[in-house]
Amino acid sequence: MTQIVEMKKEMRAVTSVWRRAGRRIGLVPTMGALHEGHLSLIRAAVAECDVTAVSVFVNPTQFAPGEDFERYPKTFEADLGTCRELGVDTVFAPTADEMYGPGAETYVMQERLTSVLEGASRPAHFHGVMTVVLKLFHIVGPDAAYFGRKDYQQTVVLRRMVADLDVPVEMRVCPTVREPDGLAMSSRNQYLTANERSQARSLYEALTRCRELFDAGDRRAEGLREAMRERIAREPDAQIDYVEVARPDDLNPAQSAEPGDVALVAVRIGDTRLIDNIVLGDDDT
Ligand code: PAF
């Protein structure tokens, strides 16, 4: 039986009962529009924890004016059905007014990590993400929280926040789930027209090319970046935002690529901005 909770106070009451009973609490933060990527996180949480909460909240503070907040897909009834099927105990779905009380003006800031890559294109994005995730951690008090590796920089930023602010939560990062042709699952894929969808394959093909060159012994990071740019540039509607080969923990650009480094791409296909990444020397992405 999956319970729906809309109020923070009620969510705290639910989890405090779980905590007193000594149960391991898993949290899967989402913005809804659940796809196979989310499902893999929920399955991991249900398998590893005694009780699982899934939050469904399209967080306004992580969108800049002009981004897709208004049109972000909302499929709450279907999401609820999915959570029921997967054995989720509680779906936490607050309104924006409930989540951010009147006059809210306190945000979580982080220095360098939030200003590169995604942060360079979306300057306030990670402040909104960190703030809502820290609030969810306070409200739910999970033992473990589940995130997808597809949002690689988000996982690095959140791990840093958890370490810096002594948040007692285990961060679990699960592999990217892909469509049969390699496109990373994303709620934003549904914005793509058929023609754009076919061009969107170029992100994973570029990353795969990077991996092939790396596996063949090419360690020149700039050469790997160039190979990715070259693949993406073949698509008429693709505009590269960034292509990078970076160190895994601090996201500094690599000069000479090493196993564990991460290749990251952000590309606009028509009006839709897509991101993807793979970890070099690791086939599980
Ligand atoms: O990855 C997402 O869907 C969001 O950034 C998150 C973590 C749910 C915070 O709103």
Coordinates of C-alpha atoms and ligand atoms in Angstrom, one line a residue:
M1 CA 0.0 0.0 0.0
T2 CA 1.6 3.3 -1.1
Q3 CA 0.7 6.3 0.9
I4 CA 0.6 9.8 -0.6
V5 CA 1.9 12.6 1.6
E6 CA 1.7 16.3 0.7
M7 CA 2.6 18.0 3.9
K8 CA 6.2 18.2 5.3
K9 CA 4.9 17.8 8.9
E10 CA 3.1 14.5 8.0
M11 CA 6.1 13.2 6.1
R12 CA 8.3 13.8 9.2
A13 CA 5.8 12.0 11.3
V14 CA 5.8 9.0 9.0
T15 CA 9.6 8.8 8.9
S16 CA 10.0 9.3 12.6
V17 CA 7.8 6.2 13.2
W18 CA 10.1 4.3 10.7
R19 CA 13.2 5.5 12.5
R20 CA 12.0 4.6 16.0
A21 CA 11.2 1.1 14.6
G22 CA 14.9 0.9 13.5
R23 CA 14.1 0.6 9.8
R24 CA 16.6 1.6 7.1
I25 CA 15.0 4.4 5.1
G26 CA 15.7 4.9 1.4
L27 CA 14.8 8.1 -0.4
V28 CA 14.6 8.6 -4.2
P29 CA 14.3 12.3 -5.0
T30 CA 12.6 12.9 -8.4
M31 CA 10.7 15.5 -10.4
G32 CA 8.2 12.9 -11.5
A33 CA 7.7 11.9 -15.2
L34 CA 9.2 8.6 -14.1
H35 CA 11.1 6.6 -16.7
E36 CA 13.2 3.4 -16.6
G37 CA 16.2 5.4 -15.2
H38 CA 14.1 6.4 -12.1
L39 CA 12.7 2.9 -11.9
S40 CA 16.2 1.5 -11.5
L41 CA 16.8 3.9 -8.6
I42 CA 13.5 2.9 -7.0
R43 CA 14.2 -0.8 -7.4
A44 CA 17.7 -0.4 -5.8
A45 CA 16.1 1.5 -2.9
V46 CA 13.4 -1.0 -2.3
A47 CA 16.0 -3.9 -2.5
E48 CA 18.5 -2.2 -0.1
C49 CA 16.2 -0.5 2.4
D50 CA 13.4 -1.6 4.7
V51 CA 11.2 1.3 3.7
T52 CA 11.3 3.6 0.6
A53 CA 10.0 7.2 0.0
V54 CA 9.9 8.7 -3.5
S55 CA 9.6 12.5 -3.7
V56 CA 7.8 13.9 -6.7
F57 CA 8.4 17.6 -6.9
V58 CA 9.2 19.8 -9.9
N59 CA 11.6 22.2 -8.0
P60 CA 11.1 25.7 -9.3
T61 CA 14.4 27.0 -7.8
Q62 CA 16.5 24.9 -10.1
F63 CA 15.1 26.4 -13.3
A64 CA 16.2 29.7 -14.6
P65 CA 13.6 32.1 -16.2
G66 CA 13.0 30.9 -19.8
E67 CA 13.9 27.3 -19.1
D68 CA 11.4 24.5 -19.2
F69 CA 9.8 24.7 -15.7
E70 CA 6.3 25.5 -17.1
R71 CA 6.3 22.7 -19.7
Y72 CA 8.2 20.1 -17.6
P73 CA 6.2 16.8 -18.1
K74 CA 3.7 16.0 -15.3
T75 CA 2.4 12.5 -15.1
F76 CA 1.5 12.1 -11.5
E77 CA -1.2 9.4 -11.7
A78 CA 1.1 7.2 -13.9
D79 CA 4.1 7.9 -11.5
L80 CA 1.9 6.8 -8.6
G81 CA 0.9 3.6 -10.3
T82 CA 4.6 2.9 -11.0
C83 CA 5.5 3.5 -7.3
R84 CA 2.7 1.2 -6.2
E85 CA 3.9 -1.6 -8.5
L86 CA 7.5 -1.3 -7.3
G87 CA 6.5 -1.4 -3.6
V88 CA 7.2 2.2 -2.6
D89 CA 5.9 2.9 0.9
T90 CA 5.4 6.7 0.6
V91 CA 5.2 9.2 -2.2
F92 CA 6.0 12.7 -1.0
A93 CA 4.4 15.2 -3.3
P94 CA 4.3 18.7 -1.8
T95 CA 3.2 21.8 -3.6
A96 CA 5.8 24.6 -4.2
D97 CA 4.1 26.7 -1.5
E98 CA 4.4 23.9 1.0
M99 CA 8.0 23.2 0.2
Y100 CA 9.1 26.8 0.2
G101 CA 7.3 28.8 2.9
P102 CA 6.5 32.5 2.4
G103 CA 9.6 34.7 2.4
A104 CA 12.1 31.8 1.9
E105 CA 15.5 33.4 1.1
T106 CA 18.0 30.9 2.3
Y107 CA 19.9 28.8 -0.2
V108 CA 22.8 26.3 -0.2
M109 CA 25.8 27.7 -2.0
Q110 CA 28.9 25.9 -3.2
E111 CA 32.0 27.4 -4.7
R112 CA 33.8 26.1 -7.7
L113 CA 32.0 22.9 -8.5
T114 CA 28.7 24.6 -9.2
S115 CA 30.2 27.2 -11.6
V116 CA 31.7 24.8 -14.2
L117 CA 30.1 22.7 -17.0
E118 CA 26.3 22.7 -16.2
G119 CA 26.9 25.5 -13.8
A120 CA 28.5 27.7 -16.4
S121 CA 25.4 27.4 -18.6
R122 CA 22.9 27.3 -15.7
P123 CA 24.4 29.5 -13.0
A124 CA 21.7 29.1 -10.3
H125 CA 20.8 25.5 -11.1
F126 CA 22.8 23.7 -8.5
H127 CA 21.9 26.1 -5.7
G128 CA 18.3 25.1 -6.3
V129 CA 19.2 21.4 -6.5
M130 CA 21.3 21.5 -3.3
T131 CA 18.7 23.5 -1.4
V132 CA 15.8 21.2 -2.3
V133 CA 17.8 18.0 -1.7
L134 CA 19.0 19.2 1.7
K135 CA 15.4 20.1 2.6
L136 CA 14.3 16.6 1.5
F137 CA 17.1 15.1 3.6
H138 CA 15.9 17.1 6.6
I139 CA 12.2 16.2 6.1
V140 CA 12.7 12.5 5.3
G141 CA 15.9 11.8 7.2
P142 CA 16.9 8.9 4.9
D143 CA 19.8 6.5 5.6
A144 CA 20.5 6.2 1.9
A145 CA 19.5 8.5 -1.1
Y146 CA 19.5 7.3 -4.7
F147 CA 20.6 9.3 -7.7
G148 CA 21.4 8.5 -11.4
R149 CA 24.9 8.8 -12.8
K150 CA 23.4 10.4 -15.9
D151 CA 23.4 13.7 -13.9
Y152 CA 27.1 13.2 -13.1
Q153 CA 27.9 16.7 -12.0
Q154 CA 24.8 16.7 -9.7
T155 CA 26.1 13.6 -8.0
V156 CA 29.5 15.2 -7.5
V157 CA 28.0 18.5 -6.2
L158 CA 25.6 16.6 -3.8
R159 CA 28.4 14.3 -2.5
R160 CA 30.4 17.5 -1.8
M161 CA 27.5 19.1 0.0
V162 CA 26.9 15.9 2.1
A163 CA 30.6 15.8 3.1
D164 CA 30.9 19.5 3.8
L165 CA 27.7 19.9 5.8
D166 CA 28.1 16.6 7.7
V167 CA 24.8 15.2 6.4
P168 CA 24.3 11.7 7.7
V169 CA 23.1 10.1 4.5
E170 CA 24.7 7.4 2.3
M171 CA 24.8 8.6 -1.3
R172 CA 24.0 5.8 -3.8
V173 CA 24.7 6.5 -7.4
C174 CA 23.2 4.0 -10.0
P175 CA 24.3 3.5 -13.6
T176 CA 22.7 5.4 -16.5
V177 CA 19.8 3.5 -18.1
R178 CA 19.7 3.8 -21.9
E179 CA 17.3 3.4 -24.8
P180 CA 18.3 0.5 -27.2
D181 CA 20.3 2.9 -29.4
G182 CA 22.2 4.3 -26.4
L183 CA 20.3 7.6 -25.8
A184 CA 20.3 8.1 -22.0
M185 CA 16.8 8.0 -20.5
S186 CA 15.6 11.5 -19.6
S187 CA 12.2 13.0 -19.0
R188 CA 13.2 15.7 -21.5
N189 CA 13.6 13.1 -24.4
Q190 CA 9.8 13.5 -24.9
Y191 CA 10.3 17.1 -26.1
L192 CA 12.3 15.8 -29.2
T193 CA 10.6 15.5 -32.6
A194 CA 11.3 12.3 -34.5
N195 CA 14.0 14.0 -36.5
E196 CA 15.6 15.4 -33.4
R197 CA 15.3 12.1 -31.6
S198 CA 17.4 10.5 -34.4
Q199 CA 20.0 13.3 -34.1
A200 CA 20.1 12.8 -30.3
R201 CA 21.9 9.5 -30.8
S202 CA 25.0 11.5 -31.5
L203 CA 25.6 12.2 -27.8
Y204 CA 26.1 8.5 -26.9
E205 CA 27.9 7.8 -30.2
A206 CA 30.3 10.6 -29.4
L207 CA 30.9 9.2 -25.9
T208 CA 31.3 5.7 -27.3
R209 CA 33.9 7.0 -29.8
C210 CA 35.8 8.7 -26.9
R211 CA 35.7 5.4 -25.0
E212 CA 36.9 3.4 -28.1
L213 CA 39.9 5.8 -28.6
F214 CA 40.7 5.7 -24.9
D215 CA 40.5 1.8 -24.8
A216 CA 42.8 1.8 -27.8
G217 CA 45.4 3.7 -25.8
D218 CA 44.7 7.3 -26.8
R219 CA 45.3 9.4 -23.7
R220 CA 45.4 12.9 -25.2
A221 CA 42.3 14.5 -23.6
E222 CA 42.1 17.3 -26.2
G223 CA 42.1 14.6 -29.0
L224 CA 39.3 12.8 -27.2
R225 CA 37.3 16.0 -26.9
E226 CA 37.9 16.8 -30.6
A227 CA 36.6 13.3 -31.6
M228 CA 33.4 13.9 -29.6
R229 CA 32.9 17.4 -31.1
E230 CA 33.4 16.0 -34.6
R231 CA 30.7 13.3 -34.2
I232 CA 28.2 15.7 -32.7
A233 CA 28.9 18.5 -35.3
R234 CA 27.6 16.1 -38.1
E235 CA 24.0 16.6 -36.9
P236 CA 22.4 19.7 -38.5
D237 CA 20.4 20.8 -35.4
A238 CA 23.0 20.0 -32.7
Q239 CA 24.6 22.8 -30.9
I240 CA 27.4 21.9 -28.5
D241 CA 27.2 23.5 -25.1
Y242 CA 30.3 21.7 -23.8
V243 CA 32.3 18.6 -24.4
E244 CA 34.8 17.7 -21.6
V245 CA 37.1 15.0 -20.3
A246 CA 37.4 15.7 -16.6
R247 CA 38.7 14.3 -13.3
P248 CA 35.9 12.4 -11.5
D249 CA 35.9 14.2 -8.1
D250 CA 36.8 17.8 -8.8
L251 CA 35.7 17.9 -12.5
N252 CA 38.9 19.7 -13.5
P253 CA 39.7 19.2 -17.2
A254 CA 42.1 16.4 -17.8
Q255 CA 45.3 16.9 -19.9
S256 CA 46.1 13.2 -20.1
A257 CA 43.1 11.0 -19.7
E258 CA 43.2 8.3 -17.0
P259 CA 40.8 5.4 -16.1
G260 CA 38.1 6.8 -13.9
D261 CA 38.0 10.1 -15.8
V262 CA 34.6 11.1 -17.0
A263 CA 33.7 12.2 -20.5
L264 CA 30.7 14.7 -20.4
V265 CA 28.6 16.3 -23.1
A266 CA 25.8 18.9 -23.2
V267 CA 24.1 19.5 -26.5
R268 CA 21.1 21.4 -27.6
I269 CA 19.1 19.6 -30.3
G270 CA 16.6 22.1 -31.5
D271 CA 15.0 23.5 -28.3
T272 CA 16.0 20.6 -26.1
R273 CA 19.1 20.5 -24.0
L274 CA 20.5 17.0 -23.4
I275 CA 23.4 15.9 -21.2
D276 CA 25.2 12.6 -21.0
N277 CA 28.5 11.1 -19.8
I278 CA 30.5 7.9 -19.5
V279 CA 33.3 7.0 -17.1
L280 CA 36.4 5.9 -19.0
G281 CA 37.7 2.4 -18.2
D282 CA 34.3 1.4 -16.9
D283 CA 31.7 -0.4 -19.0
D284 CA 28.9 0.0 -16.6
T285 CA 27.7 3.4 -17.9
Ligands
PAF1 O1 17.7 14.9 -10.7 C1 16.6 15.4 -10.5 O2 15.5 15.0 -10.9 C2 16.5 16.7 -9.6 O3 17.6 17.5 -9.8 C3 16.3 16.4 -8.1 C4 17.6 15.6 -7.6 C5 15.1 15.5 -7.9 C6 16.2 17.7 -7.3 O4 15.1 18.4 -7.7

